[in-house]
Tab-separated table of C-alpha atoms in Angstrom:
chain	number	residue	atom	x	y	z
A	118	GLN	CA	144.095	115.639	128.369
A	119	VAL	CA	146.800	115.855	125.738
A	120	GLN	CA	146.337	113.612	122.718
A	121	LEU	CA	148.484	113.023	119.643
A	122	GLN	CA	147.233	111.957	116.222
A	123	GLU	CA	149.374	110.937	113.261
A	124	SER	CA	148.205	111.515	109.713
A	125	GLY	CA	149.588	111.002	106.234
A	126	PRO	CA	149.693	108.638	103.259
A	127	GLY	CA	149.646	104.943	104.028
A	128	LEU	CA	151.492	104.059	100.827
A	129	VAL	CA	154.679	105.623	99.505
A	130	LYS	CA	156.630	104.637	96.399
A	131	PRO	CA	160.302	103.652	96.649
A	132	SER	CA	162.740	106.583	96.301
A	133	GLU	CA	160.012	109.087	97.203
A	134	THR	CA	159.600	111.089	100.415
A	135	LEU	CA	157.491	109.890	103.308
A	136	SER	CA	155.619	112.761	104.971
A	137	LEU	CA	153.674	112.490	108.204
A	138	MET	CA	152.009	115.006	110.483
A	139	CYS	CA	151.324	114.782	114.205
A	140	THR	CA	148.577	116.978	115.623
A	141	VAL	CA	148.640	117.810	119.327
A	142	SER	CA	145.269	118.417	120.953
A	143	GLY	CA	144.224	119.194	124.517
A	144	GLY	CA	147.401	121.107	125.266
A	145	SER	CA	150.029	123.407	123.814
A	146	ILE	CA	152.902	122.210	121.689
A	147	SER	CA	154.903	125.179	122.944
A	148	SER	CA	156.812	123.148	125.477
A	149	TYR	CA	158.316	119.683	125.740
A	150	TYR	CA	160.140	117.633	123.124
A	151	TRP	CA	158.220	116.009	120.275
A	152	SER	CA	159.455	112.695	118.917
A	153	TRP	CA	158.969	110.238	116.096
A	154	ILE	CA	159.420	106.497	116.613
A	155	ARG	CA	158.835	103.661	114.168
A	156	GLN	CA	158.214	99.931	114.392
A	157	PRO	CA	158.628	97.628	111.367
A	158	PRO	CA	156.055	94.824	111.205
A	159	GLY	CA	156.813	92.203	113.833
A	160	LYS	CA	159.907	94.034	115.044
A	161	GLY	CA	161.002	96.374	117.826
A	162	LEU	CA	160.874	100.109	118.346
A	163	GLU	CA	163.308	102.532	116.736
A	164	TRP	CA	163.606	106.168	117.815
A	165	ILE	CA	163.909	108.463	114.793
A	166	GLY	CA	164.431	111.847	116.413
A	167	PHE	CA	162.870	114.773	118.223
A	168	ILE	CA	162.246	118.466	117.913
A	169	SER	CA	161.875	120.942	120.747
A	170	TYR	CA	159.246	123.649	120.776
A	171	THR	CA	162.050	126.093	119.953
A	172	GLY	CA	162.870	124.109	116.819
A	173	SER	CA	166.106	122.418	117.838
A	174	THR	CA	166.371	118.868	116.503
A	175	ASN	CA	168.202	115.638	117.160
A	176	TYR	CA	168.131	112.625	114.839
A	177	ILE	CA	169.326	109.048	115.048
A	178	PRO	CA	172.677	108.885	113.192
A	179	SER	CA	171.598	106.079	110.850
A	180	LEU	CA	168.742	108.178	109.428
A	181	LYS	CA	170.176	111.657	109.847
A	182	SER	CA	170.931	112.189	106.156
A	183	ARG	CA	167.314	111.435	105.168
A	184	VAL	CA	165.241	112.830	108.053
A	185	THR	CA	163.728	116.234	108.703
A	186	ILE	CA	161.475	116.984	111.674
A	187	SER	CA	159.803	120.373	111.796
A	188	ILE	CA	157.288	122.105	114.051
A	189	ASP	CA	154.450	124.576	113.527
A	190	THR	CA	153.514	125.988	116.907
A	191	SER	CA	150.699	128.080	115.427
A	192	LYS	CA	148.939	124.896	114.301
A	193	ASN	CA	150.020	122.718	117.232
A	194	GLN	CA	151.579	120.289	114.789
A	195	PHE	CA	154.953	118.750	114.081
A	196	SER	CA	155.960	116.714	111.070
A	197	LEU	CA	158.317	114.044	109.781
A	198	LYS	CA	159.869	113.829	106.349
A	199	LEU	CA	161.950	110.812	105.353
A	200	SER	CA	163.476	110.949	101.886
A	201	SER	CA	164.593	108.243	99.462
A	202	VAL	CA	162.517	105.565	101.132
A	203	THR	CA	162.931	101.854	100.530
A	204	ALA	CA	160.994	98.801	101.639
A	205	ALA	CA	163.059	98.846	104.835
A	206	ASP	CA	161.214	102.015	105.861
A	207	THR	CA	157.890	100.163	105.955
A	208	ALA	CA	156.681	100.484	109.533
A	209	VAL	CA	154.126	101.820	111.955
A	210	TYR	CA	155.164	105.391	112.703
A	211	TYR	CA	154.360	106.871	116.110
A	212	CYS	CA	154.615	110.411	117.361
A	213	ALA	CA	155.184	110.944	121.065
A	214	ARG	CA	155.900	113.586	123.724
A	215	ALA	CA	158.949	113.764	125.959
A	216	GLY	CA	160.307	116.224	128.475
A	217	SER	CA	157.485	116.163	130.960
A	218	SER	CA	157.797	115.714	134.699
A	219	PHE	CA	158.575	112.054	134.002
A	220	GLY	CA	162.017	112.980	132.778
A	221	ALA	CA	163.680	114.597	129.822
A	222	ASP	CA	163.594	111.509	127.628
A	223	ALA	CA	160.562	109.584	128.912
A	224	LEU	CA	157.938	109.297	126.167
A	225	ASP	CA	154.803	109.764	128.231
A	226	ILE	CA	152.141	110.369	125.584
A	227	TRP	CA	151.954	108.483	122.284
A	228	GLY	CA	149.793	108.693	119.208
A	229	GLN	CA	147.983	105.574	118.051
A	230	GLY	CA	150.433	105.081	115.212
A	231	THR	CA	150.028	105.033	111.456
A	232	MET	CA	151.140	102.258	109.115
A	233	VAL	CA	153.252	103.330	106.162
A	234	THR	CA	154.060	100.849	103.425
A	235	VAL	CA	156.769	101.505	100.871
A	236	SER	CA	155.851	99.770	97.637
A	237	SER	CA	155.477	100.512	93.962
B	296	GLN	CA	170.584	96.864	115.618
B	297	SER	CA	169.714	97.864	119.186
B	298	VAL	CA	172.426	98.644	121.717
B	299	LEU	CA	170.204	97.494	124.603
B	300	THR	CA	169.787	93.724	124.815
B	301	GLN	CA	166.748	91.989	126.297
B	302	PRO	CA	165.719	88.329	126.314
B	303	PRO	CA	163.220	87.713	123.497
B	304	SER	CA	160.706	86.051	125.764
B	305	ALA	CA	159.674	85.454	129.358
B	306	SER	CA	156.748	83.596	130.856
B	307	GLY	CA	155.059	82.680	134.078
B	308	THR	CA	151.838	81.457	135.575
B	309	PRO	CA	149.336	83.808	137.182
B	310	GLY	CA	150.634	85.088	140.484
B	311	GLN	CA	154.275	84.367	139.724
B	312	ARG	CA	157.080	86.902	139.580
B	313	VAL	CA	158.746	87.544	136.222
B	314	THR	CA	161.940	89.522	135.712
B	315	ILE	CA	163.166	91.033	132.441
B	316	SER	CA	166.768	92.110	132.030
B	317	CYS	CA	168.145	94.928	129.887
B	318	SER	CA	171.865	94.979	129.193
B	319	GLY	CA	173.573	98.110	127.962
B	320	SER	CA	176.842	99.964	128.317
B	321	SER	CA	178.501	102.888	130.035
B	322	SER	CA	177.233	105.298	127.378
B	323	ASN	CA	173.563	104.515	127.970
B	324	ILE	CA	172.339	102.663	131.068
B	325	GLY	CA	175.622	103.284	132.855
B	326	SER	CA	175.215	107.048	132.713
B	327	ASN	CA	171.529	107.779	132.130
B	328	THR	CA	168.143	106.858	133.532
B	329	VAL	CA	166.182	103.909	132.181
B	330	ASN	CA	162.558	103.936	131.121
B	331	TRP	CA	160.347	100.929	130.471
B	332	TYR	CA	157.430	100.707	128.050
B	333	GLN	CA	154.599	98.198	127.786
B	334	GLN	CA	153.055	97.464	124.390
B	335	LEU	CA	149.826	95.496	124.486
B	336	PRO	CA	148.959	93.645	121.254
B	337	GLY	CA	147.915	95.995	118.484
B	338	THR	CA	148.367	99.154	120.531
B	339	ALA	CA	150.877	101.956	120.958
B	340	PRO	CA	153.543	101.626	123.657
B	341	LYS	CA	152.780	103.037	127.079
B	342	LEU	CA	155.242	104.477	129.590
B	343	LEU	CA	155.433	101.945	132.421
B	344	ILE	CA	158.477	102.952	134.481
B	345	TYR	CA	160.468	106.186	134.300
B	346	THR	CA	163.801	107.272	135.756
B	347	GLY	CA	164.536	103.684	136.629
B	348	ASN	CA	161.981	102.924	139.315
B	349	GLN	CA	159.104	105.408	139.217
B	350	ARG	CA	155.604	104.533	138.090
B	351	PRO	CA	153.229	106.963	136.363
B	352	SER	CA	149.834	107.310	137.958
B	353	GLY	CA	147.659	104.319	137.159
B	354	VAL	CA	150.467	101.792	136.775
B	355	PRO	CA	150.041	99.022	139.349
B	356	ASP	CA	152.735	98.664	141.991
B	357	ARG	CA	153.224	95.089	140.742
B	358	PHE	CA	155.620	96.653	138.266
B	359	SER	CA	159.019	97.749	139.536
B	360	GLY	CA	162.311	98.747	137.985
B	361	SER	CA	165.911	98.676	139.111
B	362	LYS	CA	169.377	99.384	137.760
B	363	SER	CA	172.861	98.204	138.554
B	364	GLY	CA	175.854	99.427	136.616
B	365	THR	CA	175.157	98.971	132.918
B	366	SER	CA	172.124	96.741	133.347
B	367	ALA	CA	168.520	97.313	134.324
B	368	SER	CA	165.626	95.057	135.225
B	369	LEU	CA	161.854	95.144	135.189
B	370	ALA	CA	160.016	92.929	137.637
B	371	ILE	CA	156.362	91.969	137.445
B	372	SER	CA	155.105	90.456	140.660
B	373	GLY	CA	151.742	88.761	140.956
B	374	LEU	CA	151.616	88.195	137.197
B	375	GLN	CA	148.172	88.674	135.654
B	376	SER	CA	146.735	87.698	132.273
B	377	GLU	CA	146.475	91.339	131.255
B	378	ASP	CA	150.247	91.637	131.605
B	379	GLU	CA	150.729	89.688	128.376
B	380	ALA	CA	152.543	92.221	126.227
B	381	ASP	CA	155.872	93.273	124.782
B	382	TYR	CA	158.148	95.192	127.120
B	383	TYR	CA	160.931	97.544	126.043
B	384	CYS	CA	163.661	99.226	128.041
B	385	ALA	CA	165.056	102.520	126.768
B	386	ALA	CA	167.700	105.071	127.646
B	387	TRP	CA	169.578	108.007	126.194
B	388	ASP	CA	172.908	107.029	124.639
B	389	ASP	CA	175.633	109.652	124.965
B	390	SER	CA	177.814	108.098	122.242
B	391	LEU	CA	175.016	107.948	119.669
B	392	ASN	CA	173.507	111.175	120.985
B	393	GLY	CA	170.128	109.535	120.630
B	394	TYR	CA	167.440	107.565	122.440
B	395	VAL	CA	167.780	103.806	122.179
B	396	PHE	CA	165.253	101.073	122.805
B	397	GLY	CA	165.935	97.543	123.919
B	398	THR	CA	165.280	94.583	121.647
B	399	GLY	CA	162.015	93.888	123.430
B	400	THR	CA	160.712	90.999	125.533
B	401	LYS	CA	157.433	89.212	124.942
B	402	VAL	CA	155.812	88.186	128.216
B	403	THR	CA	153.431	85.241	128.102
B	404	VAL	CA	151.107	84.255	130.927
B	405	LEU	CA	150.803	80.501	130.917
């Protein structure tokens, strides 16, 4: 059974870079599309972007200038970097899988999420 | 600001039928499939409906999805207390070239 687990600092200072890792267990990362989604406290979901197992990426336009998603197939991990963060980037960050038999964009497996607070 | 609009809340008594709407445009719902997610309090979202009206294994058949033009709907029949959650529609948007979520609907069982 495939599981995803986010990891990374829970507190990031303004103007610095937020870095998170998602570890895939119980299956190979060498297939599917691997996504990041965030949810500010008390608010809705926002898709950040995805990376394919071949390394091709797609980011939401509003964050494109600050976001980098990368993949390490040898470690079964993919990561998120968000630069120049502000308080508006405070959110629970989820990693998720897409591209299964449920459809190219259906996010069928999610991590539990990790809270990241941007504060000095 | 989401491009998919949902009512902020919906409610019903146990056993009732509740319907949640999701309004989009020709660049998202009008040309791509719609997925629905359920987020129970304090947990990660879960895929509830995919490609408009299909349910993953384990999702009760009380949940059903439909689409017409640039709008989609999620229906919960025979509402149960464990259905209290936030529900989000989502679809690929060809104009944004990205995946968009709806604004979310909180379902309350009275």
